CSV table of C-alpha atoms in Angstrom, one decimal:
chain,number,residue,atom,x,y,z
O,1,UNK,CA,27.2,8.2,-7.2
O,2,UNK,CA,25.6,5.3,-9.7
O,3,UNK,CA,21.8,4.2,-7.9
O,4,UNK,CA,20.3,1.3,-9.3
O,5,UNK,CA,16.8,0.6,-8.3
O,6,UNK,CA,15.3,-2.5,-8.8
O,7,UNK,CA,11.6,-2.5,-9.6
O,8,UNK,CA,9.3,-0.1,-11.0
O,9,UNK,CA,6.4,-0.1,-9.1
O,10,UNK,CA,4.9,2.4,-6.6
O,11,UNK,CA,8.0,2.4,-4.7
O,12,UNK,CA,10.7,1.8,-6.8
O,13,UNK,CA,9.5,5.0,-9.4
O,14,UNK,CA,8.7,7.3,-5.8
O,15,UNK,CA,12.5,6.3,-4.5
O,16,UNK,CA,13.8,7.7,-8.0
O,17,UNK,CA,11.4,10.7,-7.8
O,18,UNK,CA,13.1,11.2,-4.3
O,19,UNK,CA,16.5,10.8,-5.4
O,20,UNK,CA,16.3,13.5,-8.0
O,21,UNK,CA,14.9,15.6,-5.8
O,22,UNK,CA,17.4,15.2,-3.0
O,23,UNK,CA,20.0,15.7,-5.7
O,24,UNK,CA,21.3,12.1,-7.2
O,25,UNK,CA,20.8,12.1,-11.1
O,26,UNK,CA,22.9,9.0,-12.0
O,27,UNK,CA,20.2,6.4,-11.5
O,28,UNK,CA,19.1,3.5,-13.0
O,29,UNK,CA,15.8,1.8,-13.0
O,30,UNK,CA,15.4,-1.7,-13.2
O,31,UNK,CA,11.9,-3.6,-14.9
O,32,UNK,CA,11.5,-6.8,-15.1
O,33,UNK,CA,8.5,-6.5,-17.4
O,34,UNK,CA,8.9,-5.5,-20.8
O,35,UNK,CA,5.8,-2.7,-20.5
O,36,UNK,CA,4.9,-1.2,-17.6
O,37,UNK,CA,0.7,-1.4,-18.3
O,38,UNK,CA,-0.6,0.0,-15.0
O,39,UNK,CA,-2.4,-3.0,-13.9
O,40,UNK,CA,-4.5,-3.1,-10.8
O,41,UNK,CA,-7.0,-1.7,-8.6
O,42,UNK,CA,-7.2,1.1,-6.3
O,43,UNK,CA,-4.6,2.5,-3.4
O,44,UNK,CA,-5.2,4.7,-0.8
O,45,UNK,CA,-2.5,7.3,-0.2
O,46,UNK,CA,-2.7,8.0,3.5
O,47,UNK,CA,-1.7,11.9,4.6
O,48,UNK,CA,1.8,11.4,5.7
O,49,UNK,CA,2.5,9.8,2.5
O,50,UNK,CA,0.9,13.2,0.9
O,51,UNK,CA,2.8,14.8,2.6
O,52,UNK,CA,6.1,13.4,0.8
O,53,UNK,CA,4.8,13.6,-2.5
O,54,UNK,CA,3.7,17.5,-1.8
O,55,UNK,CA,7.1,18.6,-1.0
O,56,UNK,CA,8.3,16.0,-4.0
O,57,UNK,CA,6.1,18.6,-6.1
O,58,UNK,CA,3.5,15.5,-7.7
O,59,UNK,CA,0.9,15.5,-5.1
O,60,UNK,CA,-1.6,17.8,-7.6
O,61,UNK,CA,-0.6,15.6,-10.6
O,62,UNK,CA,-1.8,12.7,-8.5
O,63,UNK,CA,-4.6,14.3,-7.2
O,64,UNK,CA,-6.0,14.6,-10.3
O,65,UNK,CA,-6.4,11.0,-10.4
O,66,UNK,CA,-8.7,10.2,-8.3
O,67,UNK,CA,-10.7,11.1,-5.4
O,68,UNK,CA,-10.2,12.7,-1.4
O,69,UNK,CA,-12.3,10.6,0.9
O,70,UNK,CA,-13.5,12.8,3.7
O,71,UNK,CA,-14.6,10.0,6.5
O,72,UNK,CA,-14.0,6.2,7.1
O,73,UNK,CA,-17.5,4.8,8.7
O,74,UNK,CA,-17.3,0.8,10.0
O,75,UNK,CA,-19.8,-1.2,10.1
O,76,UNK,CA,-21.2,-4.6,10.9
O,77,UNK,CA,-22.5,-7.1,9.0
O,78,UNK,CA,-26.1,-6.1,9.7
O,79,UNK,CA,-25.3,-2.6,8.7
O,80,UNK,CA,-24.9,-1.2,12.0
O,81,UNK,CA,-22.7,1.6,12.5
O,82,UNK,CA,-19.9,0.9,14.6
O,83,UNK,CA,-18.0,4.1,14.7
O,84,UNK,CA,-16.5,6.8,12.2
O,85,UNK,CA,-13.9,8.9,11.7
O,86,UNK,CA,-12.7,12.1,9.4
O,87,UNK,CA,-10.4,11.6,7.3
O,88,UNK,CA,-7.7,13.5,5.4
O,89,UNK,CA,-7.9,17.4,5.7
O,90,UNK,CA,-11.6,16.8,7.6
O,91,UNK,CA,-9.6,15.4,10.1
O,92,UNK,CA,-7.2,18.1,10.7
O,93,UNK,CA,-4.1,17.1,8.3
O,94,UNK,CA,-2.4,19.4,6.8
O,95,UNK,CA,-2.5,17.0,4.0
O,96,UNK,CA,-5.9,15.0,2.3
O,97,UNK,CA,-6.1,11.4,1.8
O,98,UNK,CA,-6.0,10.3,-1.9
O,99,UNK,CA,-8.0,7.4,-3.5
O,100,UNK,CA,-6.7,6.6,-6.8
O,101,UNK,CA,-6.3,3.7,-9.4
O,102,UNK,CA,-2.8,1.7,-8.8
O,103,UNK,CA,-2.3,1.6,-12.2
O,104,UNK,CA,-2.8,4.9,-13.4
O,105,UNK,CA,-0.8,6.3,-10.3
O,106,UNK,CA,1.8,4.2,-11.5
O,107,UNK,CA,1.8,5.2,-15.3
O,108,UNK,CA,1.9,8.9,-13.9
O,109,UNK,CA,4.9,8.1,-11.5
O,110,UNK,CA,6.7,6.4,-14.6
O,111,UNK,CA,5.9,9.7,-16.9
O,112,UNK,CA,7.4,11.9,-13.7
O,113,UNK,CA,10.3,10.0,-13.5
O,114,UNK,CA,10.8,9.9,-17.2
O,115,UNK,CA,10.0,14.3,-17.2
O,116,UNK,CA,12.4,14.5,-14.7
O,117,UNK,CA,15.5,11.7,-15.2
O,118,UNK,CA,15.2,10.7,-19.3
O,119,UNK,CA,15.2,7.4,-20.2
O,120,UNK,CA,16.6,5.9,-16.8
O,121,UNK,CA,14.1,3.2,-16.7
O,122,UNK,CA,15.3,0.2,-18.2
O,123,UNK,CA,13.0,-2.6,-19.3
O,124,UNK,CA,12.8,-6.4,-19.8
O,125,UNK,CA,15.8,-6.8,-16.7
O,126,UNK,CA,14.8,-9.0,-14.3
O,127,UNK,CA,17.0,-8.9,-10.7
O,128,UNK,CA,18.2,-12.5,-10.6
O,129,UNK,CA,21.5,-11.7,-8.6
O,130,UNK,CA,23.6,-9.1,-6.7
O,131,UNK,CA,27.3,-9.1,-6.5
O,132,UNK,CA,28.4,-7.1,-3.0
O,133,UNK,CA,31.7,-5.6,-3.4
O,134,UNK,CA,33.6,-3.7,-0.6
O,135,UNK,CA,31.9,-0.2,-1.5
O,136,UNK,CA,30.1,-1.2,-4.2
O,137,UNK,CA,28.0,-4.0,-6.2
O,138,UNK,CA,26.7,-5.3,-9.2
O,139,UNK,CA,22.7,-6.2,-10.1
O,140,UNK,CA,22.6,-9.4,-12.4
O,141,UNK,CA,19.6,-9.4,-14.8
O,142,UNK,CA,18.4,-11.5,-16.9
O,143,UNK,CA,16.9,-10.3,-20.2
O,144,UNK,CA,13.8,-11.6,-22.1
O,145,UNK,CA,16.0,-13.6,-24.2
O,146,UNK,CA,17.4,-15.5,-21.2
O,147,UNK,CA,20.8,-13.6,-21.4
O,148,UNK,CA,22.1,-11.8,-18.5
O,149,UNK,CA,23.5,-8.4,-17.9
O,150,UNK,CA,25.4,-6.9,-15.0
O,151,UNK,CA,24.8,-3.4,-14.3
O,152,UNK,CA,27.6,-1.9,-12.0
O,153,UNK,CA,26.0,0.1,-9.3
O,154,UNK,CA,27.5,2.3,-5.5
O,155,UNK,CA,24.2,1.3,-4.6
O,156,UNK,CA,21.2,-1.2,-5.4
O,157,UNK,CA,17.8,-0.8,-3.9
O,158,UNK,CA,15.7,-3.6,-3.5
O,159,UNK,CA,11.9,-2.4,-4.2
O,160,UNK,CA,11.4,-5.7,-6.3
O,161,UNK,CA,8.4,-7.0,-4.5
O,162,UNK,CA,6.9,-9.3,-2.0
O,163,UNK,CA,8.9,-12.0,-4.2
O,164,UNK,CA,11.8,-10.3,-4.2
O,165,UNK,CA,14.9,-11.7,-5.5
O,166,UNK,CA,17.5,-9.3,-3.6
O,167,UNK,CA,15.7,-10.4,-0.2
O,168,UNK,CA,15.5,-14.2,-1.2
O,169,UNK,CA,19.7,-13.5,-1.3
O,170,UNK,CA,19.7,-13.2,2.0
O,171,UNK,CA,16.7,-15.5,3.2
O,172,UNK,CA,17.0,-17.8,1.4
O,173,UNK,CA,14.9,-20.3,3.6
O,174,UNK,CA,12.4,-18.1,3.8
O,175,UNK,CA,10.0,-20.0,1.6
O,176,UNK,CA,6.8,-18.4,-0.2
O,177,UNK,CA,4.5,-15.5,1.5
O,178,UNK,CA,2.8,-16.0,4.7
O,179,UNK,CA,-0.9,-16.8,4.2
O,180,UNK,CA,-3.2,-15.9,6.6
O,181,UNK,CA,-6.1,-18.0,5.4
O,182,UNK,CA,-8.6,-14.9,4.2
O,183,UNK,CA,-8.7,-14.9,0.2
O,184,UNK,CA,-9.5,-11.5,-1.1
O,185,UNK,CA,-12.0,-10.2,-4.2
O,186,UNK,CA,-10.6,-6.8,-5.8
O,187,UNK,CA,-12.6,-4.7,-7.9
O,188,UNK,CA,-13.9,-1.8,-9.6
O,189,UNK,CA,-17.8,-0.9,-10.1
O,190,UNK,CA,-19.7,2.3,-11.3
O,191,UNK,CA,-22.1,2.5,-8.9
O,192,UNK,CA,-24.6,4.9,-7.4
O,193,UNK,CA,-22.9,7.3,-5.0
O,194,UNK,CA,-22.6,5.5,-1.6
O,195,UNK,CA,-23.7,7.7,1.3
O,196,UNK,CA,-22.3,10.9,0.2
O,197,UNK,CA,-19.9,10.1,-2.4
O,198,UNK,CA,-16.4,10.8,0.1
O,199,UNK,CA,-16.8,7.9,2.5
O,200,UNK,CA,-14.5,4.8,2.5
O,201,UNK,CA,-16.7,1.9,4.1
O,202,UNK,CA,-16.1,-1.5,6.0
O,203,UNK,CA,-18.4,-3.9,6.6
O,204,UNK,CA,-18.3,-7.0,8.8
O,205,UNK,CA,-15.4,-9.4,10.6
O,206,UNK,CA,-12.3,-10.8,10.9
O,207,UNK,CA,-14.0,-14.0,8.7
O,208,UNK,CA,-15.9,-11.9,6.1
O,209,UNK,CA,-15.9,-8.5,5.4
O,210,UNK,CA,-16.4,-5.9,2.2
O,211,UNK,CA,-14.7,-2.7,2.3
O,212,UNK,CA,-15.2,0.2,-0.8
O,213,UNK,CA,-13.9,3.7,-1.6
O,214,UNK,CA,-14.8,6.1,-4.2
O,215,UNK,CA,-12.0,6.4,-6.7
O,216,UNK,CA,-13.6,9.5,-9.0
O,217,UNK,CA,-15.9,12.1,-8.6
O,218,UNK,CA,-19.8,11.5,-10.2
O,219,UNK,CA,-19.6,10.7,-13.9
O,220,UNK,CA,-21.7,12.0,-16.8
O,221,UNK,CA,-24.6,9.3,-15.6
O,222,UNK,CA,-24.2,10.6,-12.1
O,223,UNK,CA,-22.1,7.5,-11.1
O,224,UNK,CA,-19.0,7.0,-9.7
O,225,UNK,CA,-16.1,4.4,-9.8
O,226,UNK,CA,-15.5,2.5,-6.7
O,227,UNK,CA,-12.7,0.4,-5.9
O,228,UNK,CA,-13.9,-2.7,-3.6
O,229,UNK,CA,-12.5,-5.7,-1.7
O,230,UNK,CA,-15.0,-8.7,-0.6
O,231,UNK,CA,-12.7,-10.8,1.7
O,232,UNK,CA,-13.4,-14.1,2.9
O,233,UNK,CA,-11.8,-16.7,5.0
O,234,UNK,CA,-11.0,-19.7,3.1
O,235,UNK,CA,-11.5,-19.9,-0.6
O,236,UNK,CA,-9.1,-19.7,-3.5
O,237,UNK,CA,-5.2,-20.6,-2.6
O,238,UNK,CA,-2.0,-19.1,-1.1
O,239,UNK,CA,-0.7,-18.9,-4.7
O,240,UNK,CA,0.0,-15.2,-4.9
O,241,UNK,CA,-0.6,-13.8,-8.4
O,242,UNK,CA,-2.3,-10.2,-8.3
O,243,UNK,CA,-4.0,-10.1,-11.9
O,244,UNK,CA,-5.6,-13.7,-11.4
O,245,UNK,CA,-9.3,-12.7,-13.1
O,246,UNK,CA,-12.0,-14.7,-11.6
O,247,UNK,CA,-15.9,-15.5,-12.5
O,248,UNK,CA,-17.9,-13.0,-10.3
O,249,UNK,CA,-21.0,-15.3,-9.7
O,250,UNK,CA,-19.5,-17.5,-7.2
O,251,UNK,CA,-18.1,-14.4,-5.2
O,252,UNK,CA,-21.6,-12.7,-5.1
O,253,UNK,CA,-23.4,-15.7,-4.0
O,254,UNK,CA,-21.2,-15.4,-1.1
O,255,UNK,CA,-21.9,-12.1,0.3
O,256,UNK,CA,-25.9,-12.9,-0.7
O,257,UNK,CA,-27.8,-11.3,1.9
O,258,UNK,CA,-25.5,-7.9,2.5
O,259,UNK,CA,-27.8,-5.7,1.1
O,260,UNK,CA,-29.3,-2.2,3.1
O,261,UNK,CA,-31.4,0.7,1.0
O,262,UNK,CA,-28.3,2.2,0.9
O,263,UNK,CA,-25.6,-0.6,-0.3
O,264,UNK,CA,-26.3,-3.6,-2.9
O,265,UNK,CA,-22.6,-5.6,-2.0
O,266,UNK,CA,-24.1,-8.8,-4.8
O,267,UNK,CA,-24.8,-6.7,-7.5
O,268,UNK,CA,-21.4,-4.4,-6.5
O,269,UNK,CA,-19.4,-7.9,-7.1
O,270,UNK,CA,-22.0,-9.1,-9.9
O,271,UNK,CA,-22.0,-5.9,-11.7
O,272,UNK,CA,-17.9,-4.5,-11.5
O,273,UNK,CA,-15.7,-4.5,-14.5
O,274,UNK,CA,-13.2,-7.1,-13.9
O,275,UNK,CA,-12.6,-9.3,-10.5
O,276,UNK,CA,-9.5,-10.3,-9.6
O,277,UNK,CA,-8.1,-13.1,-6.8
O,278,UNK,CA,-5.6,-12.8,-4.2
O,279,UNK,CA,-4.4,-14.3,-1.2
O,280,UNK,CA,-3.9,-12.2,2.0
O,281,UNK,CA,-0.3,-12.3,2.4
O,282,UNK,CA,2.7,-10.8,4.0
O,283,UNK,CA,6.3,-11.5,5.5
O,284,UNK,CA,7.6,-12.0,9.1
O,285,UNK,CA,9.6,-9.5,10.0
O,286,UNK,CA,13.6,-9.6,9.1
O,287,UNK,CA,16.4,-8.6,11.3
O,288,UNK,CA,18.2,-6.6,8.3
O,289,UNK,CA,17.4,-4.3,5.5
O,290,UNK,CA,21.0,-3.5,4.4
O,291,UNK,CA,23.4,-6.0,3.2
O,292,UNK,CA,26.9,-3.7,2.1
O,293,UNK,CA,25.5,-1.6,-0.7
O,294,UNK,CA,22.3,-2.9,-1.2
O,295,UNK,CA,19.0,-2.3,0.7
O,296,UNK,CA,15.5,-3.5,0.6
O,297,UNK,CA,12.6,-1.0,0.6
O,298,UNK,CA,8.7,-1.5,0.0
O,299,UNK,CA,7.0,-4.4,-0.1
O,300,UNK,CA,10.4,-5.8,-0.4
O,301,UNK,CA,11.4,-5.2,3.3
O,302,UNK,CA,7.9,-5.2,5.1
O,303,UNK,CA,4.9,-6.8,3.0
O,304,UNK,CA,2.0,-6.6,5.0
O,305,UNK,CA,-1.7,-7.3,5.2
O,306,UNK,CA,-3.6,-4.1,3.8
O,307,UNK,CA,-5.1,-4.0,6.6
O,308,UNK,CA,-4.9,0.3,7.3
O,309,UNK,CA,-4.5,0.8,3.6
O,310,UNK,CA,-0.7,1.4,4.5
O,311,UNK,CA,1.5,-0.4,2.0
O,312,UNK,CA,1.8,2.1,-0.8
O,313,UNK,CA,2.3,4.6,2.2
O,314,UNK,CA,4.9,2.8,3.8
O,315,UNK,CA,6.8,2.7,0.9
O,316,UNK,CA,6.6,6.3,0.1
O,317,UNK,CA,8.1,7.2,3.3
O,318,UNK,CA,11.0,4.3,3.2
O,319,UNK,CA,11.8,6.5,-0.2
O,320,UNK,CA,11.7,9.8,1.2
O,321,UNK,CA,13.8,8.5,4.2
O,322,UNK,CA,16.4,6.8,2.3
O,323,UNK,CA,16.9,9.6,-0.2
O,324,UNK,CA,16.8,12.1,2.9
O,325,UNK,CA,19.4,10.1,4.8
O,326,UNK,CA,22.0,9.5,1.7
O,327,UNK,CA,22.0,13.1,1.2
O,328,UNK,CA,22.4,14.2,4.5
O,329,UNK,CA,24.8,11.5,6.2
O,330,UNK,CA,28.5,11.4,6.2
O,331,UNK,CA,28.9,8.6,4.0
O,332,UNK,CA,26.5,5.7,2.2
O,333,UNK,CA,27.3,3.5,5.4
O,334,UNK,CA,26.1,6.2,7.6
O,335,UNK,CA,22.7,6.6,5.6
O,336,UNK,CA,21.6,3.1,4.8
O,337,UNK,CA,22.3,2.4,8.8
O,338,UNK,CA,20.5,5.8,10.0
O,339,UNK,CA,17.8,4.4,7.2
O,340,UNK,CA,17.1,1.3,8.3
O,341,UNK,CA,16.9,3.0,12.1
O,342,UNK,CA,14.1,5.0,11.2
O,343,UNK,CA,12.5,2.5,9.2
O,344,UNK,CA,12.9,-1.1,10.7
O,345,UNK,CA,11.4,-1.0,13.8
O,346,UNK,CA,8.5,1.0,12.8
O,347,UNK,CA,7.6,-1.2,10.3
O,348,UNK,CA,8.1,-4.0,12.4
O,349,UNK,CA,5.5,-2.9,14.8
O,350,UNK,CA,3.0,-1.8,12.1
O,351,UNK,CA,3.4,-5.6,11.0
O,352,UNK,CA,2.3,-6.6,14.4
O,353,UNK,CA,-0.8,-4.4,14.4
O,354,UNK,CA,-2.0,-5.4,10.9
O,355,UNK,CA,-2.0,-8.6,11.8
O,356,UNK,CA,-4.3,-8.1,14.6
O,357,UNK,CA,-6.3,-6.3,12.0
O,358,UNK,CA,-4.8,-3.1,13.1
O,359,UNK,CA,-7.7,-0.7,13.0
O,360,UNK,CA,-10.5,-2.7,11.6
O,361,UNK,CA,-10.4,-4.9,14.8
O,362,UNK,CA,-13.4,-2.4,15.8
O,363,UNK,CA,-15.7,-4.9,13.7
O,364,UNK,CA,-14.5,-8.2,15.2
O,365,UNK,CA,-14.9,-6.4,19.1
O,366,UNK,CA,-18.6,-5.4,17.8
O,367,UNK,CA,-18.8,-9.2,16.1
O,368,UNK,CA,-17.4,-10.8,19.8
O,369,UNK,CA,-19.3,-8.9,22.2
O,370,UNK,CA,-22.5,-8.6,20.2
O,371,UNK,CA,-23.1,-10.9,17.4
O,372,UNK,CA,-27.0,-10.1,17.3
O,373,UNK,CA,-26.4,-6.4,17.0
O,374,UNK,CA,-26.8,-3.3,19.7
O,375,UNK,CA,-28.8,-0.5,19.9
O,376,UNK,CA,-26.0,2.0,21.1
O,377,UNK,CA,-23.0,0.9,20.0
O,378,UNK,CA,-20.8,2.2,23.0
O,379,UNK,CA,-23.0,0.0,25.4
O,380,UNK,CA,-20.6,-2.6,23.5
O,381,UNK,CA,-17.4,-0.6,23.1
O,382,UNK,CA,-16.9,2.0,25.0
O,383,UNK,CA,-16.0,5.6,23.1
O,384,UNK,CA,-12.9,5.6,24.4
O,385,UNK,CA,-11.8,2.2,23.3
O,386,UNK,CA,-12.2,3.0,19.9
O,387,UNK,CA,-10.2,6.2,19.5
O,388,UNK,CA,-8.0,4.5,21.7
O,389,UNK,CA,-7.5,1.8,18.9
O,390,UNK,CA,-7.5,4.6,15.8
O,391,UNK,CA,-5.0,6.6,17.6
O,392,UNK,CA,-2.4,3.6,18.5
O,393,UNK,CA,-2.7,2.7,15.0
O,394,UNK,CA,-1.8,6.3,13.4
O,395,UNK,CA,0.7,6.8,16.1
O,396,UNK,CA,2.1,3.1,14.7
O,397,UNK,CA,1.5,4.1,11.1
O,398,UNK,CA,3.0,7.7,11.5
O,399,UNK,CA,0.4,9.7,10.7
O,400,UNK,CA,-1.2,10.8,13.7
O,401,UNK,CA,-2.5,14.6,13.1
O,402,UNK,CA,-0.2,16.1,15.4
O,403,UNK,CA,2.9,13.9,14.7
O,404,UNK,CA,2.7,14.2,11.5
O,405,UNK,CA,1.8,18.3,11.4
O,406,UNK,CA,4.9,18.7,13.8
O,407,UNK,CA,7.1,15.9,12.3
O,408,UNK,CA,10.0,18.1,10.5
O,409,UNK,CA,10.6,18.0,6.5
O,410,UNK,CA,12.1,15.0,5.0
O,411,UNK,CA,13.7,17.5,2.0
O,412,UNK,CA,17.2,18.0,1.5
O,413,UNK,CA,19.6,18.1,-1.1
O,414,UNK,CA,23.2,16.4,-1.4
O,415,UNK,CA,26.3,19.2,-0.4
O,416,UNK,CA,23.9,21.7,0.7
């Protein structure tokens, strides 16, 4: 069976990974770029997505990338502690949590696929089209030279994007990505370790907040890289373009006046390496991921609000289900239907919750019920309430400890 995946990003190269692995060799990936450079920030790699790329046998290469945050501590904008968690192995996974740069996770997934497929991944073809036949289809591309190409395919998968063209297809009224009116500032920053060098913080609201992660161990100079996101409420556009670079002055001058003796959020933004622009954006929800033999997956399917740090996660497991499903089910049929079972509705709810802020709402409670601060934070929320709202969100997510420690394996191979 010929697979044809458009899209080489995070989930596009994991899907082939999982193919492979679940037995399917004839597969072609499709680039619209004519290099894939490893642009962007950092990613957070939540346990249950770990998990996949452990029994995928990449988890240590990807590990050696970057970092394994051992708590997540909120906080509001005053500094005040609002609550924290463990994270990762500290919180009793059977899997860590990995912080790594996007774009060297995906030059590594590239060289994986390329170690373990060849030369599958095909650049300069952008998805313009797709041709449904009765038990097969066709992926239309157009080349750098404005020609197109039709690559004949059993199967197409759609991880092309939060633009993507297999989607538009089928929504085609859909218009451009939902903004929600919060413009976000990515960077990266060598910095002084914060707290103890394995804590991913968030500071502030629903209208402004900063949020940072380690993304290496100290350097030489006893720094670190952190990757950081200063996110405001108006500002900038909806135009979604994730490598728009921006003057950092104007950004710190916003956040003047979040400073502690332990964090420096101006001189973060003043002193990082390159900031880039970005609209927080997602998609509503659609009542269909499978259209004959093609099927959206990633950002493609569910785009969301980072809120959770979820989306490369989500991805990961719509990969390791798919490929699970296809070599498992009775037919294609069967697997893209069982698929998009597994898959749909989950995602659908974990749109709802980022939306709300998903877990992150802590801050805005803390911000509502006591704008002037607290001096014991659970005279404002009560202890309960907040594991209440970390555990609905794992649960939503998939990766609460014990669902995920009990949840069975996602491996298998075709014909066995």
């Amino acid at each position: 069976m010929r697979i044809v995946i458009a899209g080489a990003g995070i989930g596009g190269l994991i899907t082939a990974l999982s193919l492979e692995r679940a037995g399917f060799t004839d597969i072609v990936v499709l680039e619209r770029t004519e290099r894939i450079r490893g642009l962007g920030v950092g990613i957070n790699l939540l346990p249950h997505a770990v998990r996949e790329l452990t029994e995928l046998g990449v988890a240590d290469r990807i590990a050696a990338l970057g970092v394994e945050p051992a708590s997540l501590s909120y906080y509001t904008r005053q500094g005040q502690l609002i609550w924290t968690e463990p994270r990762g192995r500290s919180a009793g996974y059977e899997w860590p949590q990995l912080s790594v740069h996007r774009g060297r996770l995906q030059l590594e997934l590239r060289d994986l696929v390329e170690e373990r497929l060849g030369g599958i991944i095909w650049l300069g073809r952008k998805l313009v089209d797709v041709q449904e036949l009765d038990d097969s289809a066709v992926a239309v591309c157009e080349l750098p030279d404005g020609s197109r190409e039709r690559v004949a395919a059993d199967l197409i998968v759609a991880a092309d994007g939060i633009h993507s063209a297999a989607r538009k297809l089928h929504y085609p009224g859909e218009g451009a990505p939902r903004w929600s009116g919060l413009t976000l500032w990515r960077g990266t920053a060598l910095v002084d370790p914060v707290l103890d060098g394995r804590t991913m913080i968030m500071l502030g609201d629903a209208e402004q907040k900063f949020v940072a992660y380690p993304l290496s161990g100290p350097l030489e100079d006893g720094r670190q890289r952190i990757n950081f996101i200063a996110e405001r409420r108006g500002g900038g556009s909806p135009h979604v373009d994730w490598n728009r670079s921006v003057d950092r002055a104007p950004i710190a001058d916003a956040f003047a006046g979040w400073r502690s003796d332990w964090l420096d959020i101006p001189a973060i933004i003043r002193d990082s390496e390159e900031l880039l622009e970005y609209p927080m954006v997602d998609r509503d929800a659609i009542p269909s991921w499978v259209f004959g033999r093609l099927v959206l997956l990633g950002d493609a399917a569910h785009a969301m609000y980072p809120n959770g740090s979820n989306g490369g996660s989500q991805a990961t497991l719509d990969a390791r289900t798919l490929a699970y499903h296809l070599a498992t089910a009775a037919s294609v049929d069967d697997a893209l239907a069982a698929y998009e079972q597994a898959r749909r509705p989950a995602c659908t709810r974990l749109l709802e919750l980022t939306r709300q802020t998903g877990p992150e709402r802590v801050m805005q409670i803390a911000r509502e019920r006591a704008p002037e601060g607290f001096s014991d934070i659970h005279d404002v929320i009560p202890r309960s309430e907040l594991e209440a709202i970390a555990a609905e969100y794992k649960l939503a997510a998939g990766f609460h400890p014990e669902q995920l420690n009990a949840r069975s394996s996602l491996s298998a191979r075709v014909g066995a």
